[in-house]
Tab-separated table of C-alpha atoms in Angstrom:
chain	number	residue	atom	x	y	z
A	1	MET	CA	-33.532	-12.942	-4.440
A	2	TYR	CA	-31.738	-13.775	-8.065
A	3	GLY	CA	-31.427	-9.851	-8.120
A	4	LYS	CA	-29.102	-9.797	-5.065
A	5	GLN	CA	-26.654	-12.923	-5.832
A	6	HIS	CA	-26.406	-10.745	-9.254
A	7	LEU	CA	-25.461	-7.602	-7.621
A	8	SER	CA	-23.235	-9.633	-5.058
A	9	PHE	CA	-21.368	-11.242	-7.974
A	10	PHE	CA	-21.035	-7.811	-10.025
A	11	PHE	CA	-19.430	-6.237	-6.788
A	12	PHE	CA	-17.064	-9.301	-6.630
A	13	PHE	CA	-16.250	-9.302	-9.627
A	14	LEU	CA	-15.583	-5.296	-9.733
A	15	MET	CA	-13.372	-5.676	-6.722
A	16	VAL	CA	-11.568	-8.301	-8.356
A	17	CYS	CA	-10.658	-6.129	-11.359
A	18	VAL	CA	-9.559	-3.015	-9.357
A	19	LEU	CA	-7.367	-5.360	-6.751
A	20	SER	CA	-5.729	-6.595	-9.963
A	21	ARG	CA	-5.513	-3.526	-11.789
A	22	ARG	CA	-3.869	-2.296	-8.405
A	23	THR	CA	-1.457	-5.230	-8.714
A	24	GLU	CA	-0.814	-4.610	-12.251
A	25	PHE	CA	0.033	-0.954	-11.481
A	26	SER	CA	2.445	-1.845	-8.793
A	27	GLU	CA	4.067	-4.285	-10.537
A	28	ALA	CA	5.151	-2.373	-13.696
A	29	LYS	CA	6.082	0.824	-10.869
A	30	MET	CA	9.942	0.777	-11.928
A	31	VAL	CA	11.000	3.218	-9.381
A	32	PRO	CA	8.910	4.056	-5.941
A	33	ALA	CA	8.883	7.976	-6.656
A	34	VAL	CA	9.453	10.842	-9.038
A	35	TYR	CA	10.394	13.964	-7.430
A	36	VAL	CA	10.694	17.069	-10.671
A	37	LEU	CA	12.180	20.231	-10.154
A	38	GLY	CA	11.843	22.697	-12.832
A	39	ASP	CA	10.084	25.224	-14.624
A	40	SER	CA	6.841	25.098	-16.990
A	41	LEU	CA	8.299	22.688	-19.380
A	42	VAL	CA	7.452	20.198	-16.246
A	43	ASP	CA	4.700	22.474	-14.004
A	44	VAL	CA	1.754	20.729	-13.640
A	45	GLY	CA	-0.371	23.439	-11.398
A	46	ASN	CA	2.685	24.561	-8.787
A	47	ASN	CA	1.929	28.540	-10.182
A	48	ASN	CA	-1.326	28.299	-9.802
A	49	HIS	CA	-1.095	28.597	-6.502
A	50	LEU	CA	1.371	31.576	-6.306
A	51	PRO	CA	-1.250	34.249	-5.603
A	52	VAL	CA	0.362	37.666	-7.486
A	53	SER	CA	1.871	35.252	-10.384
A	54	VAL	CA	1.300	35.798	-14.223
A	55	ALA	CA	2.761	33.121	-15.198
A	56	LYS	CA	-0.178	30.667	-14.677
A	57	ALA	CA	-1.323	27.861	-17.741
A	58	ASN	CA	-4.718	27.804	-15.581
A	59	PHE	CA	-7.049	29.194	-18.343
A	60	PRO	CA	-8.339	27.790	-21.919
A	61	HIS	CA	-7.074	26.600	-24.167
A	62	ASN	CA	-4.503	24.947	-22.267
A	63	GLY	CA	-5.606	21.541	-21.246
A	64	LEU	CA	-7.423	21.103	-24.482
A	65	ASP	CA	-6.301	17.641	-25.260
A	66	PHE	CA	-5.699	16.809	-21.734
A	67	PRO	CA	-7.609	13.943	-20.140
A	68	THR	CA	-9.838	15.876	-18.179
A	69	LYS	CA	-10.164	18.483	-21.226
A	70	LYS	CA	-9.453	21.311	-18.603
A	71	PRO	CA	-6.729	23.387	-18.074
A	72	THR	CA	-4.773	22.301	-15.213
A	73	GLY	CA	-1.689	25.006	-14.661
A	74	ARG	CA	0.265	22.733	-17.438
A	75	PHE	CA	1.618	25.075	-20.405
A	76	CYS	CA	0.780	22.642	-23.180
A	77	ASN	CA	-2.378	21.271	-24.976
A	78	GLY	CA	-2.302	17.980	-23.129
A	79	LYS	CA	-0.215	16.355	-21.015
A	80	ASN	CA	3.434	17.464	-20.430
A	81	ALA	CA	6.900	15.716	-20.150
A	82	ALA	CA	6.510	15.046	-15.992
A	83	ASP	CA	3.181	13.379	-16.907
A	84	LEU	CA	4.996	11.315	-19.692
A	85	LEU	CA	7.815	10.046	-17.821
A	86	ALA	CA	5.911	9.258	-14.939
A	87	GLU	CA	3.794	7.330	-17.367
A	88	LYS	CA	6.689	5.511	-18.507
A	89	LEU	CA	7.674	4.499	-15.142
A	90	GLY	CA	4.417	2.799	-13.729
A	91	LEU	CA	3.504	5.924	-11.488
A	92	PRO	CA	0.798	8.712	-11.357
A	93	SER	CA	1.830	12.027	-11.932
A	94	SER	CA	3.358	13.809	-8.934
A	95	PRO	CA	1.275	16.460	-7.831
A	96	PRO	CA	2.015	19.881	-7.227
A	97	TYR	CA	3.841	20.719	-4.153
A	98	LEU	CA	1.615	23.448	-3.680
A	99	SER	CA	-1.521	21.875	-3.741
A	100	LEU	CA	-0.494	19.212	-0.722
A	101	SER	CA	1.857	21.519	1.493
A	102	LYS	CA	-0.915	22.196	3.976
A	103	ASN	CA	-1.736	18.440	4.345
A	104	LYS	CA	0.084	16.790	7.340
A	105	ASN	CA	-0.598	13.306	5.492
A	106	ALA	CA	-0.143	14.543	2.395
A	107	PRO	CA	0.844	11.198	0.171
A	108	PHE	CA	4.426	11.949	-0.601
A	109	GLN	CA	5.330	8.722	-1.468
A	110	ASN	CA	4.775	8.606	-4.989
A	111	GLY	CA	6.997	11.582	-6.102
A	112	VAL	CA	6.405	15.235	-6.041
A	113	SER	CA	6.239	17.855	-8.481
A	114	PHE	CA	8.335	21.376	-7.332
A	115	ALA	CA	8.487	22.834	-10.534
A	116	SER	CA	7.153	26.076	-11.569
A	117	GLY	CA	6.567	28.405	-15.007
A	118	GLY	CA	8.935	30.354	-14.778
A	119	ALA	CA	11.491	29.286	-12.427
A	120	GLY	CA	15.559	29.704	-13.500
A	121	ILE	CA	18.545	28.469	-11.709
A	122	PHE	CA	19.186	31.864	-10.731
A	123	ASN	CA	16.929	33.941	-8.094
A	124	GLY	CA	16.103	36.446	-10.792
A	125	THR	CA	14.072	39.970	-10.219
A	126	ASP	CA	10.588	38.283	-11.681
A	127	ARG	CA	10.779	35.271	-9.203
A	128	VAL	CA	11.966	37.376	-6.423
A	129	PHE	CA	8.450	39.205	-6.711
A	130	GLY	CA	6.676	35.777	-5.961
A	131	GLN	CA	6.506	35.536	-10.149
A	132	ALA	CA	7.542	31.635	-9.697
A	133	ILE	CA	9.584	29.397	-7.163
A	134	PRO	CA	13.402	29.540	-7.816
A	135	LEU	CA	15.527	26.476	-8.034
A	136	SER	CA	17.286	26.994	-4.379
A	137	ASN	CA	13.198	27.568	-3.079
A	138	GLN	CA	12.183	23.947	-4.970
A	139	VAL	CA	14.984	22.078	-2.957
A	140	ASN	CA	14.160	23.953	0.026
A	141	ASN	CA	10.716	22.104	-0.681
A	142	TYR	CA	12.011	19.104	-1.024
A	143	LEU	CA	13.619	19.118	2.147
A	144	ALA	CA	10.415	19.722	4.097
A	145	VAL	CA	9.118	16.525	2.206
A	146	HIS	CA	12.153	14.507	3.142
A	147	LYS	CA	11.418	15.388	6.658
A	148	THR	CA	8.046	14.387	6.497
A	149	LEU	CA	8.634	11.196	5.198
A	150	VAL	CA	11.373	10.312	7.189
A	151	GLN	CA	9.036	11.037	10.385
A	152	GLN	CA	6.458	8.912	8.560
A	153	MET	CA	8.446	5.893	7.229
A	154	GLY	CA	11.911	5.760	9.743
A	155	SER	CA	14.939	7.071	8.884
A	156	SER	CA	16.405	4.208	6.871
A	157	ALA	CA	13.103	3.049	5.062
A	158	ALA	CA	13.147	6.908	3.800
A	159	GLU	CA	16.755	6.858	2.984
A	160	GLU	CA	16.008	3.618	0.840
A	161	HIS	CA	13.168	5.392	-0.529
A	162	PHE	CA	15.004	8.414	-1.813
A	163	SER	CA	18.094	6.499	-3.381
A	164	LYS	CA	15.962	4.543	-5.314
A	165	SER	CA	13.684	6.893	-6.304
A	166	LEU	CA	14.184	9.073	-9.623
A	167	PHE	CA	15.102	13.346	-9.576
A	168	ALA	CA	14.177	14.857	-12.478
A	169	ILE	CA	15.645	17.814	-13.238
A	170	VAL	CA	14.227	20.476	-16.160
A	171	ILE	CA	15.078	23.773	-15.746
A	172	GLY	CA	18.094	26.451	-17.341
A	173	SER	CA	15.873	27.986	-20.216
A	174	ASN	CA	14.555	30.943	-18.235
A	175	ASP	CA	17.895	32.011	-17.163
A	176	LEU	CA	19.500	32.596	-20.526
A	177	PHE	CA	16.316	34.277	-21.515
A	178	ASP	CA	16.711	36.430	-18.444
A	179	TYR	CA	20.303	37.231	-19.836
A	180	PHE	CA	19.856	38.439	-23.292
A	181	GLY	CA	16.829	40.145	-22.251
A	182	SER	CA	18.596	42.273	-19.309
A	183	SER	CA	21.519	44.763	-20.038
A	184	ASP	CA	22.193	44.676	-16.322
A	185	LEU	CA	22.860	41.180	-16.520
A	186	ARG	CA	25.140	41.583	-19.626
A	187	LYS	CA	27.431	44.252	-18.157
A	188	LYS	CA	27.974	42.129	-15.073
A	189	ASN	CA	29.238	39.062	-17.121
A	190	THR	CA	30.033	37.963	-20.219
A	191	PRO	CA	27.889	35.124	-21.796
A	192	GLN	CA	30.790	32.212	-20.955
A	193	GLN	CA	30.783	33.650	-17.444
A	194	PHE	CA	27.185	33.411	-17.314
A	195	VAL	CA	26.705	29.773	-18.440
A	196	ASP	CA	29.699	28.932	-16.413
A	197	LEU	CA	27.978	30.492	-13.264
A	198	MET	CA	24.511	28.298	-14.291
A	199	ALA	CA	26.399	25.230	-14.149
A	200	ASN	CA	28.316	26.054	-10.670
A	201	THR	CA	25.146	27.179	-9.244
A	202	LEU	CA	22.803	24.496	-9.967
A	203	LYS	CA	26.092	21.523	-8.819
A	204	GLY	CA	25.281	23.690	-5.316
A	205	GLN	CA	21.387	22.636	-5.575
A	206	LEU	CA	22.377	19.474	-6.537
A	207	LYS	CA	25.098	18.873	-3.943
A	208	ARG	CA	21.772	19.847	-1.056
A	209	LEU	CA	19.651	17.172	-2.667
A	210	TYR	CA	22.465	14.650	-2.973
A	211	GLU	CA	22.978	15.444	1.277
A	212	PHE	CA	18.918	14.816	1.730
A	213	GLY	CA	19.020	11.286	0.067
A	214	ALA	CA	18.803	12.082	-3.805
A	215	ARG	CA	21.176	9.350	-5.737
A	216	LYS	CA	19.395	8.431	-9.319
A	217	PHE	CA	19.151	11.985	-11.534
A	218	PHE	CA	17.683	12.657	-14.987
A	219	PHE	CA	18.950	16.179	-16.389
A	220	ALA	CA	17.046	17.654	-19.516
A	221	GLY	CA	19.546	19.714	-21.712
A	222	ILE	CA	18.395	23.376	-22.661
A	223	GLY	CA	16.489	22.897	-26.428
A	224	ALA	CA	16.832	25.171	-29.173
A	225	ILE	CA	15.464	27.962	-27.409
A	226	GLY	CA	16.565	30.326	-30.751
A	227	CYS	CA	13.561	28.169	-32.590
A	228	ILE	CA	11.101	28.597	-30.459
A	229	PRO	CA	8.281	31.133	-32.144
A	230	ALA	CA	8.496	33.579	-29.241
A	231	GLU	CA	12.190	33.997	-30.687
A	232	ARG	CA	11.460	33.596	-34.670
A	233	VAL	CA	9.126	36.020	-34.777
A	234	LYS	CA	11.551	38.755	-33.817
A	235	ASN	CA	13.104	37.829	-36.985
A	236	LYS	CA	12.057	39.208	-40.379
A	237	THR	CA	13.187	35.452	-42.049
A	238	GLN	CA	11.453	33.915	-38.745
A	239	GLU	CA	14.924	31.820	-38.948
A	240	CYS	CA	16.173	30.811	-35.616
A	241	ASN	CA	18.025	33.053	-33.491
A	242	GLU	CA	21.446	31.504	-33.352
A	243	GLU	CA	22.960	33.589	-31.020
A	244	ARG	CA	20.662	31.976	-28.352
A	245	ASN	CA	21.558	28.533	-29.565
A	246	PHE	CA	25.503	29.180	-29.455
A	247	TRP	CA	25.397	29.687	-25.975
A	248	THR	CA	22.617	27.397	-25.304
A	249	VAL	CA	25.083	24.442	-26.633
A	250	LYS	CA	27.845	26.137	-24.551
A	251	TYR	CA	25.607	25.803	-21.274
A	252	ASN	CA	24.803	22.168	-22.216
A	253	ASP	CA	28.587	21.090	-22.900
A	254	GLY	CA	29.100	23.036	-19.498
A	255	LEU	CA	26.490	20.826	-17.495
A	256	LYS	CA	27.351	17.379	-18.917
A	257	ALA	CA	31.443	18.315	-17.733
A	258	MET	CA	29.783	19.379	-14.456
A	259	LEU	CA	27.841	16.052	-13.865
A	260	LYS	CA	30.765	14.057	-14.908
A	261	GLY	CA	32.855	15.885	-12.543
A	262	LEU	CA	30.100	15.310	-9.689
A	263	GLU	CA	29.693	12.074	-10.341
A	264	SER	CA	33.361	10.939	-9.361
A	265	GLU	CA	33.238	13.531	-6.695
A	266	LEU	CA	29.590	12.272	-4.728
A	267	GLN	CA	29.923	8.249	-4.283
A	268	GLY	CA	26.243	6.357	-5.248
A	269	ILE	CA	25.250	8.820	-7.982
A	270	SER	CA	24.289	7.880	-11.004
A	271	TYR	CA	22.774	9.679	-13.772
A	272	SER	CA	21.165	10.503	-17.214
A	273	TYR	CA	21.526	13.220	-19.305
A	274	PHE	CA	18.916	14.332	-22.662
A	275	ASP	CA	19.996	16.349	-25.199
A	276	THR	CA	17.051	17.861	-25.895
A	277	PHE	CA	18.927	20.351	-27.982
A	278	THR	CA	19.828	17.726	-31.039
A	279	ILE	CA	16.403	15.849	-30.629
A	280	MET	CA	14.808	19.438	-31.345
A	281	GLN	CA	16.572	20.245	-34.181
A	282	ASN	CA	16.348	16.822	-35.602
A	283	VAL	CA	12.302	17.403	-35.359
A	284	ILE	CA	12.852	21.100	-36.915
A	285	ARG	CA	15.027	19.840	-39.737
A	286	ASN	CA	13.266	16.348	-40.392
A	287	PRO	CA	9.563	17.430	-39.534
A	288	SER	CA	7.808	15.012	-41.827
A	289	THR	CA	9.921	11.829	-40.367
A	290	TYR	CA	8.114	12.979	-36.934
A	291	GLY	CA	4.618	13.532	-38.266
A	292	PHE	CA	4.858	17.160	-38.082
A	293	ASN	CA	4.204	20.079	-40.693
A	294	GLU	CA	4.218	23.046	-38.773
A	295	ILE	CA	7.314	24.008	-37.300
A	296	LYS	CA	7.443	27.499	-36.922
A	297	ALA	CA	4.118	29.002	-35.724
A	298	ALA	CA	2.514	28.371	-32.500
A	299	CYS	CA	-0.714	26.352	-32.419
A	300	CYS	CA	-2.323	28.828	-29.877
A	301	GLY	CA	-1.874	32.227	-29.860
A	302	LEU	CA	-2.054	35.243	-32.003
A	303	GLY	CA	-0.131	37.464	-34.314
A	304	ASP	CA	2.420	36.525	-36.619
A	305	LEU	CA	3.399	32.975	-35.748
A	306	ARG	CA	1.066	33.002	-33.493
A	307	ALA	CA	3.614	34.501	-31.330
A	308	LYS	CA	2.742	38.064	-30.778
A	309	VAL	CA	-0.196	37.286	-28.275
A	310	PRO	CA	0.456	33.999	-25.825
A	311	CYS	CA	-2.267	31.622	-25.460
A	312	LEU	CA	-5.019	33.215	-23.747
A	313	PRO	CA	-8.603	32.547	-24.149
A	314	VAL	CA	-9.370	35.053	-26.565
A	315	SER	CA	-6.493	33.610	-28.909
A	316	GLU	CA	-6.976	31.303	-31.864
A	317	TYR	CA	-5.937	27.541	-31.805
A	318	CYS	CA	-5.267	25.382	-34.631
A	319	SER	CA	-7.548	22.462	-35.439
A	320	ASN	CA	-4.255	19.536	-35.129
A	321	ARG	CA	-2.218	19.940	-32.504
A	322	ASN	CA	-0.546	16.662	-33.581
A	323	ASP	CA	1.312	18.315	-36.885
A	324	HIS	CA	2.472	21.369	-34.448
A	325	VAL	CA	5.688	21.448	-32.942
A	326	PHE	CA	5.012	24.225	-30.590
A	327	TRP	CA	1.550	24.417	-28.602
A	328	ASP	CA	2.083	28.456	-27.804
A	329	LEU	CA	4.940	30.660	-28.258
A	330	TYR	CA	7.576	28.889	-25.544
A	331	HIS	CA	6.215	25.163	-24.931
A	332	PRO	CA	6.097	22.274	-27.054
A	333	THR	CA	2.956	20.384	-27.722
A	334	GLU	CA	1.804	17.066	-26.300
A	335	ALA	CA	3.262	15.440	-29.135
A	336	THR	CA	6.496	17.109	-29.165
A	337	ALA	CA	7.181	16.242	-25.650
A	338	ARG	CA	5.969	12.464	-26.420
A	339	ILE	CA	9.096	12.178	-28.831
A	340	PHE	CA	11.383	14.068	-26.499
A	341	VAL	CA	10.016	11.438	-23.559
A	342	ASP	CA	10.419	8.093	-25.746
A	343	THR	CA	13.787	9.026	-26.583
A	344	LEU	CA	14.923	10.107	-23.564
A	345	PHE	CA	13.642	6.669	-22.092
A	346	ASP	CA	15.056	4.464	-24.854
A	347	GLY	CA	17.290	6.455	-26.783
A	348	SER	CA	20.950	5.357	-26.965
A	349	SER	CA	24.630	7.618	-26.929
A	350	PRO	CA	25.293	10.607	-27.512
A	351	VAL	CA	21.446	11.955	-27.193
A	352	CYS	CA	21.441	9.965	-23.574
A	353	VAL	CA	24.807	10.100	-21.421
A	354	PRO	CA	26.152	8.079	-19.908
A	355	MET	CA	22.791	6.089	-20.131
A	356	ASN	CA	19.114	6.389	-20.833
A	357	VAL	CA	16.610	6.540	-18.022
A	358	ARG	CA	15.250	2.772	-18.504
A	359	GLN	CA	18.689	1.622	-17.750
A	360	LEU	CA	19.149	4.693	-14.971
A	361	VAL	CA	16.076	3.190	-12.798
A	362	SER	CA	17.271	-0.501	-13.934
A	363	ALA	CA	20.845	0.002	-12.094
């Protein structure tokens, strides 16, 4: 009897703890949901479900510092920017759409990630062959989720849900990699024409999202892609590729101008743009200020700068991921992603314009 009383009290105490945690979690929610569209910087496992894609990260040593210590499909040693943004907003990480799409009762209400490693604004040839889910198809997948939630919640409740949710968009670097890696693309367009076309094509997809309820947008500008290990290793001096960086800045300027125009064109839209390029340059120029001592080499890989061979199970990896800016030849470590997310959430102009994410979701 004495034992049973103690057992009953234990279960009662456990239920109180669980319920109080639930209440605390729901009160901390700053938005109903986060819908993520983008590339490998925010992919949380969609590419795991693409049968022929080689753009995957569901093997060691990826996930080394993730809570489960296992690879999940994130191109990172631990959590990526999408996970860290969700944390800031008091939400669980948005699950990959392809892990839920066949489930009729899929829990879409807290958000979904449509992001796909290798994705771009354009439907590039690598994406046509099933290597990644391009932005247009990610938007198509969002429309399917929209339809499901309207059926589940009713039209007006769903409209309110989407209007208060955050749509996070992190895309564009793969389009620039494609352009500089393809003589055909360079023959068709000058670099200026190409970056203008990128911004204009993105605008068309944003209008589709807006038409189906999206109102609050977060945009990450493209980072200093000329300084990633994959670019440095091509240079004898291991310096940044300044041509890549120049056109990245040009695209980011076009993106900012497009967003400003869209704000006056579409009623009720609000957004936050984050200048990833400037923060990345700050980290590279003043690494010790941010706690880093390795800005050139990847943590995981093989060869010069650990950037000749990607992060594969046979690759070497560094013992201290927190002092490396880059996890592999393309992607940042969790430590770097955390600096980006801390800044985009609470930073000020001109890095966050016209507001930061905290201000955006509170508006």
